[in-house]
Structure formats: structure tokens, C-alpha cells
Tab-separated table of N, CA, C and O and ligand atoms in Angstrom:
chain	number	residue	atom	x	y	z
A	335	UNK	N	68.402	28.935	-44.048
A	335	UNK	CA	68.898	30.219	-42.862
A	335	UNK	C	69.366	29.041	-41.407
A	335	UNK	O	68.524	28.589	-40.930
A	336	UNK	N	70.810	29.440	-41.164
A	336	UNK	CA	70.901	29.022	-40.181
A	336	UNK	C	70.568	30.102	-38.937
A	336	UNK	O	70.465	31.202	-38.573
A	337	UNK	N	69.972	29.344	-38.068
A	337	UNK	CA	69.770	29.683	-36.240
A	337	UNK	C	70.680	29.608	-35.522
A	337	UNK	O	70.987	28.454	-35.154
A	338	UNK	N	71.000	31.090	-34.765
A	338	UNK	CA	71.887	30.623	-33.693
A	338	UNK	C	70.744	30.520	-32.393
A	338	UNK	O	70.432	31.633	-32.057
A	339	UNK	N	71.152	29.750	-31.825
A	339	UNK	CA	70.559	29.254	-30.519
A	339	UNK	C	71.328	29.337	-29.215
A	339	UNK	O	70.833	29.842	-28.047
A	340	UNK	N	72.218	30.297	-29.347
A	340	UNK	CA	72.951	30.258	-28.263
A	340	UNK	C	72.886	31.350	-27.735
A	340	UNK	O	72.403	31.036	-25.975
A	341	UNK	N	71.985	32.397	-28.140
A	341	UNK	CA	71.259	33.339	-26.924
A	341	UNK	C	70.355	32.508	-25.886
A	341	UNK	O	69.765	33.248	-25.009
A	342	UNK	N	69.138	32.002	-27.008
A	342	UNK	CA	68.020	31.539	-25.852
A	342	UNK	C	68.867	30.306	-25.109
A	342	UNK	O	68.132	30.068	-23.789
A	343	UNK	N	69.866	29.495	-25.329
A	343	UNK	CA	70.048	28.537	-24.683
A	343	UNK	C	70.851	29.284	-23.274
A	343	UNK	O	70.636	28.918	-22.240
A	344	UNK	N	71.817	30.323	-23.484
A	344	UNK	CA	72.326	30.959	-22.240
A	344	UNK	C	71.332	31.299	-21.251
A	344	UNK	O	71.220	31.299	-20.240
A	345	UNK	N	69.945	32.119	-21.825
A	345	UNK	CA	69.094	32.437	-20.820
A	345	UNK	C	68.334	31.171	-20.248
A	345	UNK	O	68.096	31.493	-19.022
A	346	UNK	N	68.099	30.212	-20.745
A	346	UNK	CA	67.221	29.625	-20.156
A	346	UNK	C	68.258	28.197	-19.300
A	346	UNK	O	67.722	28.386	-18.249
A	347	UNK	N	69.451	28.264	-19.691
A	347	UNK	CA	70.532	27.450	-18.710
A	347	UNK	C	70.294	28.187	-17.707
A	347	UNK	O	70.281	27.703	-16.236
A	348	UNK	N	70.513	29.584	-17.477
A	348	UNK	CA	70.180	30.455	-16.179
A	348	UNK	C	68.694	30.170	-15.847
A	348	UNK	O	68.963	29.911	-14.433
A	349	UNK	N	67.787	30.482	-16.563
A	349	UNK	CA	66.623	30.706	-15.867
A	349	UNK	C	66.091	29.226	-14.956
A	349	UNK	O	65.416	29.366	-13.948
A	350	UNK	N	66.302	28.069	-15.576
A	350	UNK	CA	65.937	26.826	-15.275
A	350	UNK	C	67.116	26.046	-14.706
A	350	UNK	O	66.968	25.008	-14.201
A	351	UNK	N	68.317	27.116	-14.117
A	351	UNK	CA	69.365	26.259	-13.454
A	351	UNK	C	69.848	25.141	-14.096
A	351	UNK	O	69.794	23.976	-13.558
A	352	UNK	N	69.527	24.705	-15.559
A	352	UNK	CA	69.989	23.574	-15.519
A	352	UNK	C	71.101	22.828	-15.707
A	352	UNK	O	72.234	23.828	-15.727
A	353	UNK	N	71.272	22.116	-15.423
A	353	UNK	CA	72.910	21.216	-14.537
A	353	UNK	C	73.424	20.284	-16.049
A	353	UNK	O	72.227	19.282	-16.271
A	354	UNK	N	74.239	20.447	-16.402
A	354	UNK	CA	74.616	19.601	-17.356
A	354	UNK	C	76.525	19.323	-17.437
A	354	UNK	O	77.017	18.483	-18.400
A	355	UNK	N	77.051	20.004	-16.767
A	355	UNK	CA	78.242	20.041	-16.663
A	355	UNK	C	79.006	19.247	-15.918
A	355	UNK	O	78.593	19.020	-14.461
A	356	UNK	N	80.264	19.042	-15.609
A	356	UNK	CA	81.071	18.601	-14.687
A	356	UNK	C	80.945	18.943	-13.088
A	356	UNK	O	80.807	18.222	-12.400
A	357	UNK	N	80.805	20.377	-13.356
A	357	UNK	CA	80.551	20.885	-11.980
A	357	UNK	C	79.425	20.534	-11.135
A	357	UNK	O	79.578	20.707	-9.839
A	358	UNK	N	78.565	19.920	-11.672
A	358	UNK	CA	77.635	19.569	-11.256
A	358	UNK	C	77.158	17.860	-11.002
A	358	UNK	O	75.899	17.253	-10.831
A	359	UNK	N	78.260	17.577	-11.479
A	359	UNK	CA	78.387	16.117	-11.628
A	359	UNK	C	78.965	15.442	-10.403
A	359	UNK	O	79.886	15.906	-10.083
A	360	UNK	N	78.496	14.363	-9.769
A	360	UNK	CA	78.852	13.423	-8.834
A	360	UNK	C	80.462	13.085	-9.130
A	360	UNK	O	81.214	12.623	-8.291
A	361	UNK	N	80.686	13.021	-10.251
A	361	UNK	CA	82.136	11.977	-10.636
A	361	UNK	C	83.084	13.110	-10.627
A	361	UNK	O	84.119	12.862	-11.349
A	362	UNK	N	83.175	14.565	-10.139
A	362	UNK	CA	83.906	15.624	-10.669
A	362	UNK	C	84.833	15.811	-9.245
A	362	UNK	O	84.115	16.090	-8.393
A	363	UNK	N	86.193	15.653	-9.945
A	363	UNK	CA	87.163	16.458	-8.536
A	363	UNK	C	87.191	17.806	-8.594
A	363	UNK	O	87.716	18.293	-9.433
A	364	UNK	N	86.136	18.609	-7.896
A	364	UNK	CA	86.753	19.907	-7.855
A	364	UNK	C	87.951	20.411	-7.659
A	364	UNK	O	88.619	21.759	-8.031
A	365	UNK	N	88.785	19.813	-6.636
A	365	UNK	CA	90.209	20.183	-6.572
A	365	UNK	C	91.180	20.087	-7.701
A	365	UNK	O	92.275	20.943	-8.324
A	366	UNK	N	91.378	18.901	-8.604
A	366	UNK	CA	91.991	18.960	-9.859
A	366	UNK	C	91.281	19.620	-11.154
A	366	UNK	O	92.148	19.797	-11.877
A	367	UNK	N	89.826	19.424	-10.917
A	367	UNK	CA	89.090	19.826	-12.102
A	367	UNK	C	89.079	18.664	-13.178
A	367	UNK	O	88.442	18.782	-14.280
A	368	UNK	N	89.554	17.559	-12.730
A	368	UNK	CA	89.286	16.269	-13.412
A	368	UNK	C	88.256	15.394	-13.362
A	368	UNK	O	87.453	15.478	-12.502
A	369	UNK	N	87.667	14.644	-14.200
A	369	UNK	CA	86.557	13.641	-13.883
A	369	UNK	C	87.313	12.386	-12.961
A	369	UNK	O	88.467	11.697	-13.486
A	370	UNK	N	86.352	11.530	-12.238
A	370	UNK	CA	86.936	10.952	-11.193
A	370	UNK	C	87.288	9.298	-12.095
A	370	UNK	O	87.833	8.530	-11.785
A	371	UNK	N	86.472	9.288	-13.177
A	371	UNK	CA	86.523	8.167	-14.232
A	371	UNK	C	87.707	8.163	-15.198
A	371	UNK	O	87.824	7.236	-16.363
A	372	UNK	N	88.123	9.438	-15.254
A	372	UNK	CA	89.578	9.560	-16.184
A	372	UNK	C	89.080	10.049	-17.522
A	372	UNK	O	89.794	10.274	-18.371
A	373	UNK	N	88.005	10.711	-17.719
A	373	UNK	CA	87.540	10.672	-19.051
A	373	UNK	C	87.559	12.411	-19.207
A	373	UNK	O	88.023	13.285	-18.561
A	374	UNK	N	88.089	12.390	-20.631
A	374	UNK	CA	88.659	13.785	-20.665
A	374	UNK	C	87.494	14.556	-20.867
A	374	UNK	O	86.467	14.557	-21.239
A	375	UNK	N	87.519	15.968	-19.985
A	375	UNK	CA	86.364	16.537	-19.924
A	375	UNK	C	86.267	17.956	-20.233
A	375	UNK	O	85.500	18.882	-19.829
A	376	UNK	N	86.998	18.356	-21.039
A	376	UNK	CA	87.285	19.933	-21.497
A	376	UNK	C	86.203	20.275	-21.892
A	376	UNK	O	85.391	21.427	-21.761
A	377	UNK	N	85.473	19.244	-22.960
A	377	UNK	CA	83.832	20.035	-23.447
A	377	UNK	C	82.639	19.499	-22.556
A	377	UNK	O	81.536	20.033	-23.133
A	378	UNK	N	83.173	19.278	-21.378
A	378	UNK	CA	81.671	18.954	-20.355
A	378	UNK	C	82.258	20.142	-19.471
A	378	UNK	O	81.151	20.159	-18.419
A	379	UNK	N	83.075	20.787	-19.325
A	379	UNK	CA	83.291	21.765	-18.209
A	379	UNK	C	82.113	23.105	-18.386
A	379	UNK	O	82.435	23.523	-19.848
A	380	UNK	N	81.960	24.031	-17.268
A	380	UNK	CA	81.076	25.036	-17.464
A	380	UNK	C	81.942	25.946	-18.359
A	380	UNK	O	81.413	26.643	-18.945
A	381	UNK	N	83.251	25.969	-17.939
A	381	UNK	CA	83.878	27.068	-18.572
A	381	UNK	C	84.015	27.117	-20.361
A	381	UNK	O	83.769	27.989	-20.719
A	382	UNK	N	83.713	25.833	-20.603
A	382	UNK	CA	83.568	25.604	-22.276
A	382	UNK	C	82.451	26.750	-22.856
A	382	UNK	O	82.293	26.934	-23.896
A	383	UNK	N	81.211	26.547	-21.972
A	383	UNK	CA	79.944	26.692	-22.350
A	383	UNK	C	79.880	28.058	-22.260
A	383	UNK	O	78.969	29.150	-22.296
A	384	UNK	N	80.716	29.078	-21.444
A	384	UNK	CA	80.292	30.243	-20.873
A	384	UNK	C	81.689	31.263	-21.545
A	384	UNK	O	81.864	32.369	-21.441
A	385	UNK	N	82.672	30.304	-22.199
A	385	UNK	CA	83.847	31.366	-22.803
A	385	UNK	C	83.190	32.287	-23.592
A	385	UNK	O	82.070	32.653	-24.482
A	386	UNK	N	84.291	33.458	-24.274
A	386	UNK	CA	84.167	34.331	-25.036
A	386	UNK	C	83.429	33.832	-26.244
A	386	UNK	O	82.601	34.348	-26.636
A	387	UNK	N	84.125	32.656	-26.918
A	387	UNK	CA	83.559	32.151	-27.918
A	387	UNK	C	82.510	30.819	-27.978
A	387	UNK	O	83.474	29.806	-27.352
A	388	UNK	N	81.584	31.175	-27.788
A	388	UNK	CA	80.868	29.615	-27.411
A	388	UNK	C	80.578	28.420	-28.450
A	388	UNK	O	80.675	29.053	-29.711
A	389	UNK	N	80.721	27.383	-28.181
A	389	UNK	CA	80.692	26.207	-28.709
A	389	UNK	C	78.968	26.435	-29.661
A	389	UNK	O	78.243	26.774	-29.014
A	390	UNK	N	79.174	25.785	-30.826
A	390	UNK	CA	77.987	25.824	-31.967
A	390	UNK	C	77.118	24.776	-31.153
A	390	UNK	O	76.051	24.475	-31.710
A	391	UNK	N	77.892	23.560	-30.306
A	391	UNK	CA	77.015	22.606	-30.247
A	391	UNK	C	77.107	22.146	-28.778
A	391	UNK	O	77.942	22.767	-27.716
A	392	UNK	N	76.254	21.117	-27.951
A	392	UNK	CA	76.481	20.943	-26.461
A	392	UNK	C	76.685	19.551	-26.647
A	392	UNK	O	76.241	18.687	-27.351
A	393	UNK	N	77.918	19.028	-25.754
A	393	UNK	CA	78.302	18.066	-25.805
A	393	UNK	C	78.058	17.459	-24.513
A	393	UNK	O	78.428	17.591	-23.329
A	394	UNK	N	76.895	16.258	-24.478
A	394	UNK	CA	76.772	15.852	-23.191
A	394	UNK	C	77.262	14.504	-22.707
A	394	UNK	O	77.593	13.817	-23.513
A	395	UNK	N	77.675	14.201	-21.581
A	395	UNK	CA	78.194	13.372	-20.907
A	395	UNK	C	77.189	12.250	-20.485
A	395	UNK	O	76.136	12.567	-19.729
A	396	UNK	N	77.613	11.016	-21.453
A	396	UNK	CA	76.708	9.934	-20.857
A	396	UNK	C	76.481	9.431	-19.451
A	396	UNK	O	75.516	8.894	-19.188
A	397	UNK	N	77.931	9.939	-18.788
A	397	UNK	CA	78.017	9.408	-17.336
A	397	UNK	C	77.218	10.402	-16.416
A	397	UNK	O	77.915	10.078	-15.100
A	398	UNK	N	77.040	11.821	-16.695
A	398	UNK	CA	76.595	12.334	-15.745
A	398	UNK	C	75.866	12.086	-14.725
A	398	UNK	O	74.951	11.282	-14.978
A	399	UNK	N	76.281	12.340	-13.534
A	399	UNK	CA	75.140	11.888	-12.483
A	399	UNK	C	75.038	13.078	-11.407
A	399	UNK	O	75.921	13.642	-10.797
A	400	UNK	N	74.007	13.617	-11.256
A	400	UNK	CA	73.703	14.768	-10.573
A	400	UNK	C	73.769	14.355	-9.260
A	400	UNK	O	73.693	15.280	-8.111
A	401	UNK	N	73.387	13.248	-8.825
A	401	UNK	CA	73.563	12.630	-7.287
A	401	UNK	C	72.635	13.151	-6.344
A	401	UNK	O	72.447	14.169	-5.805
B	1380	SF4	S1	81.369	11.368	-16.015
B	1380	SF4	FE1	81.221	13.322	-17.388
B	1380	SF4	S2	80.028	15.090	-16.775
B	1380	SF4	FE2	81.016	13.708	-14.398
B	1380	SF4	S3	82.973	14.558	-14.225
B	1380	SF4	FE3	82.920	12.921	-15.251
B	1380	SF4	S4	83.038	13.650	-17.746
B	1380	SF4	FE4	82.369	15.342	-16.314
């Protein structure tokens, strides 16, 4: 049986203010929406995780820096 983690993740992400997307990263350019390192960041953006169709996995960026 496959378990859908997404409702739990969404509830916990909000409750614990979980920071893992570009918007919370020191290397993010909020004006252009791009990564200052030039990394492709579509799957690291918050919009990817709050979209109508939620992804089945979470892709963490190894260079995320909360600063
Ligand atoms: S380093 Fe990673 S998390 Fe930070 S802005 Fe670039 S792609 Fe996003």
C-alpha cells in the first residue's frame, strides 16, 4: 500500500516553519527568481511545492544556505 505523505508534510511544513526552498536561501535573487549560482531551481522553489498538483518527492538543494 502506497502512503501519501503530502497532507502530513504540508501540515508540518506550515506548523514548524520548515525552510527548504529558494525563497529562504541566501543565494536566491528575489527580483529575478533565479539562483545566484546559476543552478536550475524550478524544483527548489516554493511554488513547486504549493502548486495544485503537488510533487510526490521533495528535492533538497545541497547548497541551501539559510544564512
Ligand atoms: S543554492 Fe539551491 S536553494 Fe539556494 S537559491 Fe540556489 S538553487 Fe535555490
